[in-house]
PDB file of C-alpha atoms in Angstrom:
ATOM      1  CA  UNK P  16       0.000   0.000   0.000  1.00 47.00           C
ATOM      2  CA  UNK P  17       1.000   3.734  -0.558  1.00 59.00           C
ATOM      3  CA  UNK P  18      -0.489   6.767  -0.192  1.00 64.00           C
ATOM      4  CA  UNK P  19      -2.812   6.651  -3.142  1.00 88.00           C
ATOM      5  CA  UNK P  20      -3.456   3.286  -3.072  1.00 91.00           C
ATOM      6  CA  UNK P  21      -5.704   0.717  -0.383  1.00 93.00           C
ATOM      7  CA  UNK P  22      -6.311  -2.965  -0.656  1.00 94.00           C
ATOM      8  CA  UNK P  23      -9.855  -3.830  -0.765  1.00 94.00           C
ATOM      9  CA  UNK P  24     -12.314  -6.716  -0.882  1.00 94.00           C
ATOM     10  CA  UNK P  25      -8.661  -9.144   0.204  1.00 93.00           C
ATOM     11  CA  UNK P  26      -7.343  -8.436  -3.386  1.00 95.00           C
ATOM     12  CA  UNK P  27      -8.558  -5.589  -5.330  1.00 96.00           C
ATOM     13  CA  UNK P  28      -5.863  -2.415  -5.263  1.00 95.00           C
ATOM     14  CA  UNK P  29      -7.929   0.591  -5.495  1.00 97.00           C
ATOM     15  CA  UNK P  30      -6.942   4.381  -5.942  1.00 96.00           C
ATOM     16  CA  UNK P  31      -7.777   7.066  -3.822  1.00 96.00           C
ATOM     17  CA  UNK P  32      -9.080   9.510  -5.610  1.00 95.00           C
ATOM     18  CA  UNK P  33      -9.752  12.570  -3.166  1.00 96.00           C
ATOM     19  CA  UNK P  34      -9.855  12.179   0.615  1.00 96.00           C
ATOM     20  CA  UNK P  35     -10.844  14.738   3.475  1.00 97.00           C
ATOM     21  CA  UNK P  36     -10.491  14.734   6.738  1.00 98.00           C
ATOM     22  CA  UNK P  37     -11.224  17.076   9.485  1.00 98.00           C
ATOM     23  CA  UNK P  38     -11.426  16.934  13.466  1.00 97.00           C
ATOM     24  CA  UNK P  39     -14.862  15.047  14.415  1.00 97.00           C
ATOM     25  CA  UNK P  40     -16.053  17.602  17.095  1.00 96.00           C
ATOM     26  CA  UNK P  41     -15.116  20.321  15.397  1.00 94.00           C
ATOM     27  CA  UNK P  42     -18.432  22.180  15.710  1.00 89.00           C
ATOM     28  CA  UNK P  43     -19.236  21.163  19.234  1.00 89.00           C
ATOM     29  CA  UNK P  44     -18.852  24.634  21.140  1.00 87.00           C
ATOM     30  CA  UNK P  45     -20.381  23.406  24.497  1.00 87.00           C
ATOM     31  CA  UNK P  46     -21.752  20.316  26.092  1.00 87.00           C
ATOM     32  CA  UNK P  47     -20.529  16.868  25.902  1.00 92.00           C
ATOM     33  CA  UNK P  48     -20.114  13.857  23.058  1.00 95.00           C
ATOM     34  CA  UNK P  49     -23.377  11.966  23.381  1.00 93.00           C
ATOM     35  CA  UNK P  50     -25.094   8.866  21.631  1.00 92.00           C
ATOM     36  CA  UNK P  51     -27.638  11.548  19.987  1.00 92.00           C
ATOM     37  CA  UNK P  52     -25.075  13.748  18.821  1.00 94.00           C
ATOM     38  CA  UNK P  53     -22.397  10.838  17.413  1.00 96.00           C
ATOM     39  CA  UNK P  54     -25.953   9.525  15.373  1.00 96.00           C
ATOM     40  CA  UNK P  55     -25.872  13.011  13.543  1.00 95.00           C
ATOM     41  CA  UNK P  56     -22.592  12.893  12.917  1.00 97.00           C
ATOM     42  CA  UNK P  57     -22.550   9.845  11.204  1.00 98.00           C
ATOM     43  CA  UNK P  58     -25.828  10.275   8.984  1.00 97.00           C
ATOM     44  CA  UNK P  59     -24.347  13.468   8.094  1.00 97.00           C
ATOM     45  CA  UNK P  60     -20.888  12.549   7.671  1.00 98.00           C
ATOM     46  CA  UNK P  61     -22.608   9.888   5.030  1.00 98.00           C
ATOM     47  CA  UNK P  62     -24.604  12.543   4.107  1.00 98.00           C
ATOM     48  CA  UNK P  63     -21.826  14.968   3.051  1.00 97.00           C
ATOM     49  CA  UNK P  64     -19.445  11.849   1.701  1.00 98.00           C
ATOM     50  CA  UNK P  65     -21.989  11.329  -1.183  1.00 98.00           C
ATOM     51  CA  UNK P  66     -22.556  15.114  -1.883  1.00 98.00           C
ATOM     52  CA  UNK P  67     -18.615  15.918  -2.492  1.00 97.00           C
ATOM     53  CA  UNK P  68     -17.927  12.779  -4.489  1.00 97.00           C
ATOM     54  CA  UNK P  69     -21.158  12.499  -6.385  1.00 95.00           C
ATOM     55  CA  UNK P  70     -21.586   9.109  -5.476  1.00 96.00           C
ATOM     56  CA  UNK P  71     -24.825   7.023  -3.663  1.00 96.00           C
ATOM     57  CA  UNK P  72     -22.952   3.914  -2.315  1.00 96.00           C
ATOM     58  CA  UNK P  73     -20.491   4.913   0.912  1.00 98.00           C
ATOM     59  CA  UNK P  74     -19.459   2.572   2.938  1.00 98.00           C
ATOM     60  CA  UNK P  75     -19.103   3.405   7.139  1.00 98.00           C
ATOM     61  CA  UNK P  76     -16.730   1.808   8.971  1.00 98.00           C
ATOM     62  CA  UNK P  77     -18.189   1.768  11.963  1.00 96.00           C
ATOM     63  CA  UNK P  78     -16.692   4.006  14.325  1.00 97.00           C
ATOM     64  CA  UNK P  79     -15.519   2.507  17.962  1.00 95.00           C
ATOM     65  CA  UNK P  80     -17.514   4.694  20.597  1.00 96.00           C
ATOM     66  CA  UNK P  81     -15.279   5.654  23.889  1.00 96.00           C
ATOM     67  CA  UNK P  82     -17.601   6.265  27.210  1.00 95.00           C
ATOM     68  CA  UNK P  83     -17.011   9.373  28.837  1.00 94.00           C
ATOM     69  CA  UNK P  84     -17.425   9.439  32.362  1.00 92.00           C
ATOM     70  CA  UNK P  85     -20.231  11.580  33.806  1.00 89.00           C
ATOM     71  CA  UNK P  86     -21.935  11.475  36.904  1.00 88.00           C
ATOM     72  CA  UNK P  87     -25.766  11.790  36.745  1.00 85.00           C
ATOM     73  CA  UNK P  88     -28.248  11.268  33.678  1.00 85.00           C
ATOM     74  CA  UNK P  89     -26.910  13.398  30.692  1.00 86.00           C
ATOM     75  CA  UNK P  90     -29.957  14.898  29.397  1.00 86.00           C
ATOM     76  CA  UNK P  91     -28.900  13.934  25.573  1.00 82.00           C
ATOM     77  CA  UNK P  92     -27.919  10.393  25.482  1.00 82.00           C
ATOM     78  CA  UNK P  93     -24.917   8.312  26.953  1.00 90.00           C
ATOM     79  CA  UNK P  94     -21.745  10.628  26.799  1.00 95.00           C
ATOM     80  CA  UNK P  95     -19.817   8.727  24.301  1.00 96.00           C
ATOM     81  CA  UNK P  96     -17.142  10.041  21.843  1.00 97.00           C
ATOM     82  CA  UNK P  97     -16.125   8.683  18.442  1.00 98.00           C
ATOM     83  CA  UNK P  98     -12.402   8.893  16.934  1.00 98.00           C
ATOM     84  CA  UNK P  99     -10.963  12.363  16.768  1.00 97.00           C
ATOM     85  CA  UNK P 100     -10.549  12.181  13.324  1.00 98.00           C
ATOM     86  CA  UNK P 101     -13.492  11.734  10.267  1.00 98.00           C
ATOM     87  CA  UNK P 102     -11.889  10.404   7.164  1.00 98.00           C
ATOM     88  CA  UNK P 103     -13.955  10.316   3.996  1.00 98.00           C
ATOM     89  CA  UNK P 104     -12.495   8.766   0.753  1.00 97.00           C
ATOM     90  CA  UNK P 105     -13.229   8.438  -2.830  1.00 97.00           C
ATOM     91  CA  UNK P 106     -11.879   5.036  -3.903  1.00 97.00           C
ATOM     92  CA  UNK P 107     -11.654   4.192  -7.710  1.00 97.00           C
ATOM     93  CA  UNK P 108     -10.976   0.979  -9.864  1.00 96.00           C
ATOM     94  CA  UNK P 109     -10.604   0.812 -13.462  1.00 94.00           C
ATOM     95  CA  UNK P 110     -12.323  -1.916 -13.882  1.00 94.00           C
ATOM     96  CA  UNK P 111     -15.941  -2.604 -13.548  1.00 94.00           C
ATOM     97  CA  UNK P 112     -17.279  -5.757 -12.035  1.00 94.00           C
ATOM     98  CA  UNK P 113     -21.093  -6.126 -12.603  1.00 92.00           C
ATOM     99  CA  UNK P 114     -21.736  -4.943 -15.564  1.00 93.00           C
ATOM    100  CA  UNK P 115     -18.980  -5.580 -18.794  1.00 90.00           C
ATOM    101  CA  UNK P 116     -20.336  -2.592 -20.758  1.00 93.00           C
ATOM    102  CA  UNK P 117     -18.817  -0.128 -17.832  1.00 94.00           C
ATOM    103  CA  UNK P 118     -15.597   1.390 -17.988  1.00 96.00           C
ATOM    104  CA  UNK P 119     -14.728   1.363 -13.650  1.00 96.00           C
ATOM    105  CA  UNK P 120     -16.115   1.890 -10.350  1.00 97.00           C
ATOM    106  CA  UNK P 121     -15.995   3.930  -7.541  1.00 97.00           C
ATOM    107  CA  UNK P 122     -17.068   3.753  -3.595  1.00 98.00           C
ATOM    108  CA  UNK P 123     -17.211   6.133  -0.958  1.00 98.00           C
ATOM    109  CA  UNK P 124     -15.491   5.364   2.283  1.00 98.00           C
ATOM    110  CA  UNK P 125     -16.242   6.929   5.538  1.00 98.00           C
ATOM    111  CA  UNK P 126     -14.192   6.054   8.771  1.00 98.00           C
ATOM    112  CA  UNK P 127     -13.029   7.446  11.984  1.00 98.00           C
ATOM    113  CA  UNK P 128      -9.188   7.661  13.274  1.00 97.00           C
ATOM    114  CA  UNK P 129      -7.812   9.589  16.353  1.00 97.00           C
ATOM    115  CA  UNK P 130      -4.659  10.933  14.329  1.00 96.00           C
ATOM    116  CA  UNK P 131      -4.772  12.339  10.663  1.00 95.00           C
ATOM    117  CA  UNK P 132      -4.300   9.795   8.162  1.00 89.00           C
ATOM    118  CA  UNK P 133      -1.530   9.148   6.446  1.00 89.00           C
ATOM    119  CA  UNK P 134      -1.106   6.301   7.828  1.00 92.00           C
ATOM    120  CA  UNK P 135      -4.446   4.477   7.857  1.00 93.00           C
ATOM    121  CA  UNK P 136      -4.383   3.284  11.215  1.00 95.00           C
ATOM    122  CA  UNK P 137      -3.876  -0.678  10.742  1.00 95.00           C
ATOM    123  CA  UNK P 138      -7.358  -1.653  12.446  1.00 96.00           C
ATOM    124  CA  UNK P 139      -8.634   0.499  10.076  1.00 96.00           C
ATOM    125  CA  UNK P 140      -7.326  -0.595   7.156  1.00 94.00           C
ATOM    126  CA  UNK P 141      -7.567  -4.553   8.000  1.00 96.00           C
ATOM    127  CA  UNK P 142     -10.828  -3.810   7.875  1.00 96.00           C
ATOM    128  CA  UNK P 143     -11.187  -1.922   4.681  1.00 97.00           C
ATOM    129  CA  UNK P 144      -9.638  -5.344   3.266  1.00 97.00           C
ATOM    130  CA  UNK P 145     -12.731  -6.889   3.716  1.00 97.00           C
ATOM    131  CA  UNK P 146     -15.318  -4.657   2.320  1.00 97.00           C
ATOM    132  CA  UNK P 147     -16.812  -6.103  -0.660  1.00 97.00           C
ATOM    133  CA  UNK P 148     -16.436  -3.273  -2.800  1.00 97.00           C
ATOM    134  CA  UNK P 149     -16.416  -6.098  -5.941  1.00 96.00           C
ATOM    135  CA  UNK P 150     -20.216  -6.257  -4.796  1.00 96.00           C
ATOM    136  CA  UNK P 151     -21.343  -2.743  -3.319  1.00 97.00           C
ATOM    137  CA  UNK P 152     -19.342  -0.159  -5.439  1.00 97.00           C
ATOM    138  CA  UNK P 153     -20.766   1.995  -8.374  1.00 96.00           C
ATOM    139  CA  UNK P 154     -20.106   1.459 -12.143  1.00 96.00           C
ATOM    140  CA  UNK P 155     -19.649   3.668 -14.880  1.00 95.00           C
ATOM    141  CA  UNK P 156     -19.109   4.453 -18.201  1.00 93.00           C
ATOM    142  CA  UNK P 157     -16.366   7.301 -19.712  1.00 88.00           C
ATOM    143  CA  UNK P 158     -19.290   8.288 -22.221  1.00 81.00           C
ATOM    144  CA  UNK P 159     -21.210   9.498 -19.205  1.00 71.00           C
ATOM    145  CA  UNK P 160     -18.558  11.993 -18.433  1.00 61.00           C
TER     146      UNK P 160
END
């Protein structure tokens, strides 16, 4: 693996295309991380992931959740906080796998790191070698351009 480049689905070497990353409480101006809040996040961070690489299928990692210690009922869920990091990718192969008439294929990928990436942390890329993206990415065709 470089830079560019992830293994995916055990085999498949895949480029990435564009990634962005930004700190995952960056907006969070008061109050605590909280099971209600990290929901929002997520949708949204899915949300936005399909919106800047023009693309329906993303793939989540699913983020580990760290408790937070608080004493009492928090009024807005269990005070919980994901990664520190949110890492969305744009991951392209030029080859298509459903459907011979396409040109290649793309996925989104959305996980969660506590340091900026480069490096993937390891966990996090094991696991991207096991997302089907053979099965769950997008196809398309250079005509469509």
């Amino acid at each position: 693996m470089n830079n560019k480049r992830v293994i995916i689905d055990r085999d498949l070497e895949v480029i990435i295309v564009e990634i962005k990353q930004y700190h995952t409480y960056r907006n969070l101006l008061e109050g605590i991380p909280n099971s209600k809040l990290n929901k929002i996040i997520l949708e949204r961070t899915v949300s936005d992931a399909k919106e800047l690489f023009n693309l329906q299928n993303i793939h989540l990692i699913e983020p580990i959740l760290t408790p937070i210690e608080y004493e009492g009922n928090y009024p807005f869920g269990n005070t919980e906080s994901l990664p520190e990091i949110t890492c969305l990718a744009e991951l392209k192969c030029h080859s298509a796998f459903k459907n011979e008439e396409m040109d290649y294929s793309g996925l989104g990928l959305v996980w969660f790191q506590e340091n900026y990436a480069f490096p993937i942390e390891k966990a996090i890329n094991d696991f991207i070698k096991t997302i089907p993206y053979r099965k769950i990415c997008e196809e398309f065709s250079y005509s469509d351009m």
